[in-house]
Amino acid sequence: MSEVLLPAQVVAVLVKSPHFETAAKTIVKYAENLQKHPDDDKFRRINLANTVFQTKVYQVPGGEECMRCMGFEKEGGALVFKATDLKRTSQLIMILKAAITVRATKRTEDEKKKKEEE
């Protein structure tokens, strides 16, 4: 039996990455597509050979864990959505969007402070 991953735990790992914002926005897009089209195999299966997915999500620390937390499982050369509901997906979207907002606010405040120091 695999370890149960909680949305807040996996986002805590992802947010430490310098590639956090790109990874988070990409994961949110995958999650929202899955919510809009829960029965469409196009959104329930991600080819691990997909270069964009590899660079923007899967190779970023915490990216794979976010996908697993959402309900995706590795099956051959793909990640396949195996969860029976979208509850974790909704939680992950909410936490990622909040983390993106916090990161953007912090960046804006840092830029403002830097300008004031000049």
PDB file of C-alpha atoms in Angstrom, residues 3-115:
ATOM      1  CA  GLU A   3       1.822   6.306   1.411  1.00  0.00           C
ATOM      2  CA  VAL A   4      -1.117   8.723   1.660  1.00  0.00           C
ATOM      3  CA  LEU A   5       0.017  12.159   0.564  1.00  0.00           C
ATOM      4  CA  LEU A   6      -1.796  15.209   1.884  1.00  0.00           C
ATOM      5  CA  PRO A   7      -2.131  18.291  -0.354  1.00  0.00           C
ATOM      6  CA  ALA A   8      -0.502  20.673   2.140  1.00  0.00           C
ATOM      7  CA  GLN A   9       2.470  18.318   2.596  1.00  0.00           C
ATOM      8  CA  VAL A  10       3.238  18.013  -1.109  1.00  0.00           C
ATOM      9  CA  VAL A  11       2.797  21.738  -1.754  1.00  0.00           C
ATOM     10  CA  ALA A  12       5.223  22.446   1.120  1.00  0.00           C
ATOM     11  CA  VAL A  13       7.869  20.517  -0.827  1.00  0.00           C
ATOM     12  CA  LEU A  14       6.983  22.049  -4.202  1.00  0.00           C
ATOM     13  CA  VAL A  15       6.996  25.646  -2.929  1.00  0.00           C
ATOM     14  CA  LYS A  16      10.718  25.371  -2.069  1.00  0.00           C
ATOM     15  CA  SER A  17      11.626  24.908  -5.726  1.00  0.00           C
ATOM     16  CA  PRO A  18      12.815  27.860  -7.816  1.00  0.00           C
ATOM     17  CA  HIS A  19      10.471  26.451 -10.487  1.00  0.00           C
ATOM     18  CA  PHE A  20       7.479  26.484  -8.137  1.00  0.00           C
ATOM     19  CA  GLU A  21       5.285  28.960  -9.986  1.00  0.00           C
ATOM     20  CA  THR A  22       5.545  27.259 -13.376  1.00  0.00           C
ATOM     21  CA  ALA A  23       5.049  23.809 -11.842  1.00  0.00           C
ATOM     22  CA  ALA A  24       2.103  24.932  -9.701  1.00  0.00           C
ATOM     23  CA  LYS A  25       0.315  26.666 -12.575  1.00  0.00           C
ATOM     24  CA  THR A  26       0.811  23.614 -14.789  1.00  0.00           C
ATOM     25  CA  ILE A  27      -0.478  21.237 -12.097  1.00  0.00           C
ATOM     26  CA  VAL A  28      -3.512  23.488 -11.537  1.00  0.00           C
ATOM     27  CA  LYS A  29      -4.224  23.366 -15.289  1.00  0.00           C
ATOM     28  CA  TYR A  30      -4.068  19.553 -15.302  1.00  0.00           C
ATOM     29  CA  ALA A  31      -6.305  19.436 -12.212  1.00  0.00           C
ATOM     30  CA  GLU A  32      -8.876  21.882 -13.593  1.00  0.00           C
ATOM     31  CA  ASN A  33      -9.041  19.976 -16.886  1.00  0.00           C
ATOM     32  CA  LEU A  34      -9.617  16.785 -14.919  1.00  0.00           C
ATOM     33  CA  GLN A  35     -12.432  18.456 -12.953  1.00  0.00           C
ATOM     34  CA  LYS A  36     -14.095  19.748 -16.133  1.00  0.00           C
ATOM     35  CA  HIS A  37     -13.767  16.418 -17.963  1.00  0.00           C
ATOM     36  CA  PRO A  38     -13.592  13.694 -15.279  1.00  0.00           C
ATOM     37  CA  ASP A  39     -14.541  10.841 -17.626  1.00  0.00           C
ATOM     38  CA  ASP A  40     -12.338  11.847 -20.560  1.00  0.00           C
ATOM     39  CA  ASP A  41      -9.275   9.598 -20.855  1.00  0.00           C
ATOM     40  CA  LYS A  42      -7.417  12.512 -22.451  1.00  0.00           C
ATOM     41  CA  PHE A  43      -7.324  14.175 -19.014  1.00  0.00           C
ATOM     42  CA  ARG A  44      -7.071  11.000 -16.924  1.00  0.00           C
ATOM     43  CA  ARG A  45      -3.792   9.864 -18.518  1.00  0.00           C
ATOM     44  CA  ILE A  46      -0.495  11.739 -18.828  1.00  0.00           C
ATOM     45  CA  ASN A  47       2.244  10.322 -21.009  1.00  0.00           C
ATOM     46  CA  LEU A  48       5.510  10.377 -19.054  1.00  0.00           C
ATOM     47  CA  ALA A  49       7.399  10.843 -22.323  1.00  0.00           C
ATOM     48  CA  ASN A  50       5.735  14.271 -22.646  1.00  0.00           C
ATOM     49  CA  THR A  51       8.717  16.636 -22.487  1.00  0.00           C
ATOM     50  CA  VAL A  52       6.676  19.641 -21.333  1.00  0.00           C
ATOM     51  CA  PHE A  53       5.163  17.659 -18.452  1.00  0.00           C
ATOM     52  CA  GLN A  54       8.589  16.274 -17.522  1.00  0.00           C
ATOM     53  CA  THR A  55      10.267  19.691 -17.355  1.00  0.00           C
ATOM     54  CA  LYS A  56       7.439  21.744 -15.894  1.00  0.00           C
ATOM     55  CA  VAL A  57       6.109  19.238 -13.346  1.00  0.00           C
ATOM     56  CA  TYR A  58       7.592  15.775 -12.992  1.00  0.00           C
ATOM     57  CA  GLN A  59      11.258  16.751 -12.578  1.00  0.00           C
ATOM     58  CA  VAL A  60      10.484  19.543 -10.107  1.00  0.00           C
ATOM     59  CA  PRO A  61      10.801  18.416  -6.470  1.00  0.00           C
ATOM     60  CA  GLY A  62       7.260  17.864  -5.215  1.00  0.00           C
ATOM     61  CA  GLY A  63       5.739  17.739  -8.705  1.00  0.00           C
ATOM     62  CA  GLU A  64       5.393  13.973  -8.901  1.00  0.00           C
ATOM     63  CA  GLU A  65       4.041  13.937  -5.349  1.00  0.00           C
ATOM     64  CA  CYS A  66       1.391  16.532  -6.252  1.00  0.00           C
ATOM     65  CA  MET A  67       0.203  14.337  -9.097  1.00  0.00           C
ATOM     66  CA  ARG A  68       0.120  11.265  -6.834  1.00  0.00           C
ATOM     67  CA  CYS A  69      -1.732  13.258  -4.175  1.00  0.00           C
ATOM     68  CA  MET A  70      -4.352  14.180  -6.769  1.00  0.00           C
ATOM     69  CA  GLY A  71      -4.942  10.495  -7.482  1.00  0.00           C
ATOM     70  CA  PHE A  72      -2.586   9.715 -10.352  1.00  0.00           C
ATOM     71  CA  GLU A  73      -0.619   6.463 -10.283  1.00  0.00           C
ATOM     72  CA  LYS A  74       2.291   5.397 -12.439  1.00  0.00           C
ATOM     73  CA  GLU A  75       1.222   2.737 -14.888  1.00  0.00           C
ATOM     74  CA  GLY A  76       3.767   1.756 -17.496  1.00  0.00           C
ATOM     75  CA  GLY A  77       4.921   4.904 -19.265  1.00  0.00           C
ATOM     76  CA  ALA A  78       2.053   7.050 -18.026  1.00  0.00           C
ATOM     77  CA  LEU A  79       0.390   8.576 -14.998  1.00  0.00           C
ATOM     78  CA  VAL A  80      -3.213   7.422 -14.796  1.00  0.00           C
ATOM     79  CA  PHE A  81      -5.915   9.005 -12.639  1.00  0.00           C
ATOM     80  CA  LYS A  82      -7.184   6.214 -10.390  1.00  0.00           C
ATOM     81  CA  ALA A  83      -9.006   8.138  -7.646  1.00  0.00           C
ATOM     82  CA  THR A  84     -12.725   7.542  -7.270  1.00  0.00           C
ATOM     83  CA  ASP A  85     -13.525  11.203  -6.628  1.00  0.00           C
ATOM     84  CA  LEU A  86     -12.059  14.654  -7.175  1.00  0.00           C
ATOM     85  CA  LYS A  87     -11.941  15.807  -3.534  1.00  0.00           C
ATOM     86  CA  ARG A  88      -8.135  15.763  -3.328  1.00  0.00           C
ATOM     87  CA  THR A  89      -7.921  17.454  -6.708  1.00  0.00           C
ATOM     88  CA  SER A  90     -10.087  20.325  -5.443  1.00  0.00           C
ATOM     89  CA  GLN A  91      -8.032  20.624  -2.251  1.00  0.00           C
ATOM     90  CA  LEU A  92      -4.781  20.677  -4.207  1.00  0.00           C
ATOM     91  CA  ILE A  93      -6.070  23.375  -6.577  1.00  0.00           C
ATOM     92  CA  MET A  94      -7.106  25.557  -3.640  1.00  0.00           C
ATOM     93  CA  ILE A  95      -3.770  25.164  -1.822  1.00  0.00           C
ATOM     94  CA  LEU A  96      -1.673  25.682  -4.972  1.00  0.00           C
ATOM     95  CA  LYS A  97      -3.594  28.827  -5.939  1.00  0.00           C
ATOM     96  CA  ALA A  98      -3.156  30.209  -2.426  1.00  0.00           C
ATOM     97  CA  ALA A  99       0.581  29.442  -2.514  1.00  0.00           C
ATOM     98  CA  ILE A 100       0.918  31.102  -5.942  1.00  0.00           C
ATOM     99  CA  THR A 101      -0.810  34.221  -4.576  1.00  0.00           C
ATOM    100  CA  VAL A 102       1.408  34.314  -1.481  1.00  0.00           C
ATOM    101  CA  ARG A 103       4.549  33.921  -3.626  1.00  0.00           C
ATOM    102  CA  ALA A 104       3.437  36.702  -6.003  1.00  0.00           C
ATOM    103  CA  THR A 105       2.582  39.030  -3.093  1.00  0.00           C
ATOM    104  CA  LYS A 106       5.960  38.388  -1.488  1.00  0.00           C
ATOM    105  CA  ARG A 107       7.748  39.044  -4.779  1.00  0.00           C
ATOM    106  CA  THR A 108       5.855  42.345  -5.200  1.00  0.00           C
ATOM    107  CA  GLU A 109       6.683  43.407  -1.649  1.00  0.00           C
ATOM    108  CA  ASP A 110      10.361  42.521  -2.148  1.00  0.00           C
ATOM    109  CA  GLU A 111      10.511  44.522  -5.377  1.00  0.00           C
ATOM    110  CA  LYS A 112       8.852  47.515  -3.696  1.00  0.00           C
ATOM    111  CA  LYS A 113      11.281  47.351  -0.787  1.00  0.00           C
ATOM    112  CA  LYS A 114      14.245  47.122  -3.161  1.00  0.00           C
ATOM    113  CA  LYS A 115      13.085  50.231  -5.052  1.00  0.00           C
TER     114      LYS A 115
END
